[in-house]
């Protein structure tokens, strides 16, 4: 096999896996995902206008929802298909479009690709938007693989870890339905990749800051990957304090501060924009009223809070046809492998400070990320709810890379590839 083919082959495999997984999911699940898929589609449908607080769903969005329904077993009753014009008040949460608080990158990319295709084909923009999830999934597979290679894992281990994480049922279901969570995982991986490539030059500095800006404009929950990358830079910089090679600690610390500033400023500006454009008091929206609180009820979330982002591929919604015994067992195995990978990397210390820094970054943000998100939601918006595991998806590429690095020995690498292959095959069985 030529070197060029060997370099390209993994990405072709990832594309085939992603297209197959998303196509299989779409063939077996045509209903609406309960994770705000209607709101996400409404955002895509209305661009370049971004839905603001208090606006109702578009008529086209309501028709898509009414004709798809939430499935025969769902308690949610929607108006009859094609019973136009639709009354938004007959839809869940009285038909408010609430996704506009999320930054626009995922929705803009999806709209630019999906809407022209829908205009010249019999396919709906909804179905095309779902199908485009295959590209986000292929991107996740690729960034997991690249990140694993970057930390020194062999190709076999890198491929196995990428497949193992990206073909878990929760990730595939998220890819095959409309929403920005898998795009957030891709952008989070790009931030960590950029941080690992940092060499002190102006070009690499701009690359890191640009990746942070991109991630912050995909979804605010990318802060977990950004925080992990900041810790990586600080640990690696500290370890180089007596080493002439690489950027000096002060320069790494200054970049870490810049990353924090870029994320904070972009998030703040988007949040202020959303609040400034509201047409009603958003606290009156039924969905928000469900979570309005005058205190954080720690007693309701203490038992799970610090475990929510620890291997966040479980505990999310996925389509029922994927809830097989084999898939549940495989995901339990993957969770254990990912947890061991993070701990082993964090504790490697002097053997490889870069890997150790990434391990500590993932460990700290996995444990404290849900706490930080709970506090931010309460003090910034007056809302209280336990964060969903998928809000930690930005850490997935780093999890995969650390697992591949930990299991880099020849026999362990082959075992990791076997788990990845089984995880992929189990989607279709």
mmCIF file of C-alpha atoms in Angstrom, residues 153-333:
data_model
loop_
_atom_site.group_PDB
_atom_site.id
_atom_site.type_symbol
_atom_site.label_atom_id
_atom_site.label_comp_id
_atom_site.label_asym_id
_atom_site.label_seq_id
_atom_site.Cartn_x
_atom_site.Cartn_y
_atom_site.Cartn_z
ATOM 1 C CA UNK A 153 -0.919 7.096 19.463
ATOM 2 C CA UNK A 154 -0.371 4.616 16.599
ATOM 3 C CA UNK A 155 -2.775 4.601 13.665
ATOM 4 C CA UNK A 156 -4.580 1.429 14.730
ATOM 5 C CA UNK A 157 -5.288 2.764 18.207
ATOM 6 C CA UNK A 158 -6.296 6.168 16.821
ATOM 7 C CA UNK A 159 -8.744 4.577 14.388
ATOM 8 C CA UNK A 160 -10.189 2.292 17.047
ATOM 9 C CA UNK A 161 -10.717 5.122 19.527
ATOM 10 C CA UNK A 162 -12.326 7.343 16.888
ATOM 11 C CA UNK A 163 -14.773 4.611 15.882
ATOM 12 C CA UNK A 164 -15.444 3.599 19.472
ATOM 13 C CA UNK A 165 -16.480 7.105 20.536
ATOM 14 C CA UNK A 166 -18.159 8.362 17.365
ATOM 15 C CA UNK A 167 -20.345 5.304 16.706
ATOM 16 C CA UNK A 168 -21.828 5.147 20.189
ATOM 17 C CA UNK A 169 -25.613 5.234 19.886
ATOM 18 C CA UNK A 170 -25.999 8.606 21.614
ATOM 19 C CA UNK A 171 -23.542 10.278 19.243
ATOM 20 C CA UNK A 172 -25.072 8.688 16.124
ATOM 21 C CA UNK A 173 -28.594 9.694 17.184
ATOM 22 C CA UNK A 174 -27.388 13.237 17.767
ATOM 23 C CA UNK A 175 -25.677 13.248 14.359
ATOM 24 C CA UNK A 176 -28.763 11.982 12.529
ATOM 25 C CA UNK A 177 -31.131 14.551 14.019
ATOM 26 C CA UNK A 178 -30.995 18.336 13.802
ATOM 27 C CA UNK A 179 -28.946 20.082 16.477
ATOM 28 C CA UNK A 180 -25.466 21.520 17.134
ATOM 29 C CA UNK A 181 -24.050 19.038 19.665
ATOM 30 C CA UNK A 182 -21.883 16.961 17.295
ATOM 31 C CA UNK A 183 -20.702 20.153 15.582
ATOM 32 C CA UNK A 184 -19.686 21.316 19.067
ATOM 33 C CA UNK A 185 -17.656 18.135 19.503
ATOM 34 C CA UNK A 186 -15.858 18.805 16.206
ATOM 35 C CA UNK A 187 -15.078 22.415 17.100
ATOM 36 C CA UNK A 188 -13.885 21.355 20.565
ATOM 37 C CA UNK A 189 -11.487 18.882 19.002
ATOM 38 C CA UNK A 190 -10.128 21.595 16.706
ATOM 39 C CA UNK A 191 -9.379 23.798 19.728
ATOM 40 C CA UNK A 192 -7.356 21.041 21.397
ATOM 41 C CA UNK A 193 -5.571 20.241 18.119
ATOM 42 C CA UNK A 194 -4.603 23.886 17.725
ATOM 43 C CA UNK A 195 -3.373 24.066 21.331
ATOM 44 C CA UNK A 196 -1.225 20.948 20.834
ATOM 45 C CA UNK A 197 0.367 22.529 17.742
ATOM 46 C CA UNK A 198 1.224 25.787 19.529
ATOM 47 C CA UNK A 199 4.911 26.629 19.160
ATOM 48 C CA UNK A 200 4.993 30.268 20.194
ATOM 49 C CA UNK A 201 4.819 31.720 16.695
ATOM 50 C CA UNK A 202 2.317 34.394 15.688
ATOM 51 C CA UNK A 203 0.733 32.090 13.116
ATOM 52 C CA UNK A 204 0.035 29.342 15.662
ATOM 53 C CA UNK A 205 -1.180 31.890 18.212
ATOM 54 C CA UNK A 206 -3.758 33.183 15.739
ATOM 55 C CA UNK A 207 -4.700 29.600 14.875
ATOM 56 C CA UNK A 208 -5.454 28.826 18.522
ATOM 57 C CA UNK A 209 -7.440 32.024 19.074
ATOM 58 C CA UNK A 210 -9.329 31.511 15.805
ATOM 59 C CA UNK A 211 -10.298 27.983 16.821
ATOM 60 C CA UNK A 212 -11.582 29.310 20.148
ATOM 61 C CA UNK A 213 -13.658 31.941 18.370
ATOM 62 C CA UNK A 214 -15.106 29.310 16.034
ATOM 63 C CA UNK A 215 -15.966 26.975 18.912
ATOM 64 C CA UNK A 216 -17.619 29.763 20.881
ATOM 65 C CA UNK A 217 -19.794 30.593 17.855
ATOM 66 C CA UNK A 218 -20.927 26.972 17.510
ATOM 67 C CA UNK A 219 -22.217 26.509 21.046
ATOM 68 C CA UNK A 220 -21.348 27.890 24.466
ATOM 69 C CA UNK A 221 -20.846 24.387 25.852
ATOM 70 C CA UNK A 222 -17.560 24.264 23.923
ATOM 71 C CA UNK A 223 -16.114 25.923 27.034
ATOM 72 C CA UNK A 224 -15.213 22.437 28.286
ATOM 73 C CA UNK A 225 -12.753 21.809 25.439
ATOM 74 C CA UNK A 226 -11.443 25.377 25.650
ATOM 75 C CA UNK A 227 -10.864 24.978 29.389
ATOM 76 C CA UNK A 228 -9.089 21.655 28.841
ATOM 77 C CA UNK A 229 -6.856 23.283 26.194
ATOM 78 C CA UNK A 230 -6.038 26.146 28.569
ATOM 79 C CA UNK A 231 -4.950 23.709 31.282
ATOM 80 C CA UNK A 232 -2.912 21.801 28.683
ATOM 81 C CA UNK A 233 -1.043 24.977 27.698
ATOM 82 C CA UNK A 234 -0.398 25.976 31.314
ATOM 83 C CA UNK A 235 0.896 22.537 32.324
ATOM 84 C CA UNK A 236 3.053 22.157 29.212
ATOM 85 C CA UNK A 237 4.413 25.684 29.629
ATOM 86 C CA UNK A 238 5.261 25.093 33.282
ATOM 87 C CA UNK A 239 7.033 21.847 32.381
ATOM 88 C CA UNK A 240 9.207 23.725 29.873
ATOM 89 C CA UNK A 241 10.384 26.315 32.378
ATOM 90 C CA UNK A 242 13.922 24.859 32.334
ATOM 91 C CA UNK A 243 13.830 23.651 28.730
ATOM 92 C CA UNK A 244 15.025 25.825 25.885
ATOM 93 C CA UNK A 245 12.734 24.071 23.350
ATOM 94 C CA UNK A 246 9.205 25.334 22.808
ATOM 95 C CA UNK A 247 7.383 28.502 23.857
ATOM 96 C CA UNK A 248 8.222 29.968 27.249
ATOM 97 C CA UNK A 249 5.769 29.578 30.162
ATOM 98 C CA UNK A 250 4.872 33.257 30.153
ATOM 99 C CA UNK A 251 3.895 33.147 26.497
ATOM 100 C CA UNK A 252 1.743 30.048 27.040
ATOM 101 C CA UNK A 253 0.058 31.712 30.008
ATOM 102 C CA UNK A 254 -0.617 34.843 27.941
ATOM 103 C CA UNK A 255 -2.199 32.720 25.201
ATOM 104 C CA UNK A 256 -4.340 30.924 27.792
ATOM 105 C CA UNK A 257 -5.547 34.317 29.014
ATOM 106 C CA UNK A 258 -6.299 35.329 25.419
ATOM 107 C CA UNK A 259 -8.318 32.152 24.875
ATOM 108 C CA UNK A 260 -10.381 32.881 27.964
ATOM 109 C CA UNK A 261 -10.913 36.477 26.812
ATOM 110 C CA UNK A 262 -11.975 35.519 23.272
ATOM 111 C CA UNK A 263 -14.480 32.951 24.503
ATOM 112 C CA UNK A 264 -15.851 35.192 27.251
ATOM 113 C CA UNK A 265 -16.228 38.227 24.990
ATOM 114 C CA UNK A 266 -17.886 36.384 22.096
ATOM 115 C CA UNK A 267 -20.252 34.559 24.457
ATOM 116 C CA UNK A 268 -21.105 37.753 26.308
ATOM 117 C CA UNK A 269 -21.799 39.696 23.123
ATOM 118 C CA UNK A 270 -24.050 36.975 21.703
ATOM 119 C CA UNK A 271 -25.890 36.666 24.998
ATOM 120 C CA UNK A 272 -26.415 40.439 25.205
ATOM 121 C CA UNK A 273 -27.607 40.480 21.599
ATOM 122 C CA UNK A 274 -30.195 37.815 22.351
ATOM 123 C CA UNK A 275 -31.470 39.619 25.432
ATOM 124 C CA UNK A 276 -31.571 42.972 23.641
ATOM 125 C CA UNK A 277 -33.702 41.648 20.774
ATOM 126 C CA UNK A 278 -36.340 39.863 22.873
ATOM 127 C CA UNK A 279 -39.873 40.880 21.972
ATOM 128 C CA UNK A 280 -41.317 39.700 25.305
ATOM 129 C CA UNK A 281 -40.043 38.956 28.789
ATOM 130 C CA UNK A 282 -38.477 35.533 28.184
ATOM 131 C CA UNK A 283 -39.224 34.492 31.763
ATOM 132 C CA UNK A 284 -42.868 34.167 30.651
ATOM 133 C CA UNK A 285 -42.027 31.514 28.044
ATOM 134 C CA UNK A 286 -43.375 28.172 29.332
ATOM 135 C CA UNK A 287 -40.095 26.320 28.776
ATOM 136 C CA UNK A 288 -38.225 28.903 30.852
ATOM 137 C CA UNK A 289 -40.906 28.943 33.537
ATOM 138 C CA UNK A 290 -40.265 25.226 34.049
ATOM 139 C CA UNK A 291 -36.715 26.044 35.143
ATOM 140 C CA UNK A 292 -37.135 29.405 36.863
ATOM 141 C CA UNK A 293 -35.831 29.195 40.423
ATOM 142 C CA UNK A 294 -34.889 31.431 43.328
ATOM 143 C CA UNK A 295 -32.134 29.069 44.463
ATOM 144 C CA UNK A 296 -30.057 26.171 43.201
ATOM 145 C CA UNK A 297 -31.579 23.001 44.595
ATOM 146 C CA UNK A 298 -28.333 21.131 45.081
ATOM 147 C CA UNK A 299 -30.074 18.232 46.782
ATOM 148 C CA UNK A 300 -31.716 17.308 43.463
ATOM 149 C CA UNK A 301 -28.502 17.051 41.451
ATOM 150 C CA UNK A 302 -25.684 16.322 43.910
ATOM 151 C CA UNK A 303 -25.726 12.600 43.224
ATOM 152 C CA UNK A 304 -25.071 13.012 39.490
ATOM 153 C CA UNK A 305 -23.584 16.482 39.040
ATOM 154 C CA UNK A 306 -19.906 15.526 39.025
ATOM 155 C CA UNK A 307 -20.408 12.484 36.792
ATOM 156 C CA UNK A 308 -22.471 14.062 34.026
ATOM 157 C CA UNK A 309 -19.517 14.891 31.741
ATOM 158 C CA UNK A 310 -17.448 11.873 32.756
ATOM 159 C CA UNK A 311 -17.571 9.977 29.454
ATOM 160 C CA UNK A 312 -20.610 11.920 28.149
ATOM 161 C CA UNK A 313 -21.608 9.343 25.519
ATOM 162 C CA UNK A 314 -24.184 7.829 27.890
ATOM 163 C CA UNK A 315 -27.275 9.260 29.534
ATOM 164 C CA UNK A 316 -28.511 11.099 26.444
ATOM 165 C CA UNK A 317 -31.507 10.522 24.217
ATOM 166 C CA UNK A 318 -31.142 8.021 21.402
ATOM 167 C CA UNK A 319 -33.643 6.329 19.111
ATOM 168 C CA UNK A 320 -35.293 3.279 20.650
ATOM 169 C CA UNK A 321 -34.294 0.961 17.803
ATOM 170 C CA UNK A 322 -30.670 1.365 18.945
ATOM 171 C CA UNK A 323 -31.401 0.376 22.553
ATOM 172 C CA UNK A 324 -30.246 -3.219 22.177
ATOM 173 C CA UNK A 325 -28.559 -5.339 24.835
ATOM 174 C CA UNK A 326 -25.335 -5.394 22.789
ATOM 175 C CA UNK A 327 -25.232 -1.617 22.404
ATOM 176 C CA UNK A 328 -25.824 -1.023 26.106
ATOM 177 C CA UNK A 329 -23.042 -3.460 27.033
ATOM 178 C CA UNK A 330 -20.643 -2.001 24.481
ATOM 179 C CA UNK A 331 -21.203 1.542 25.709
ATOM 180 C CA UNK A 332 -20.530 0.414 29.279
ATOM 181 C CA UNK A 333 -17.229 -1.014 28.066
#
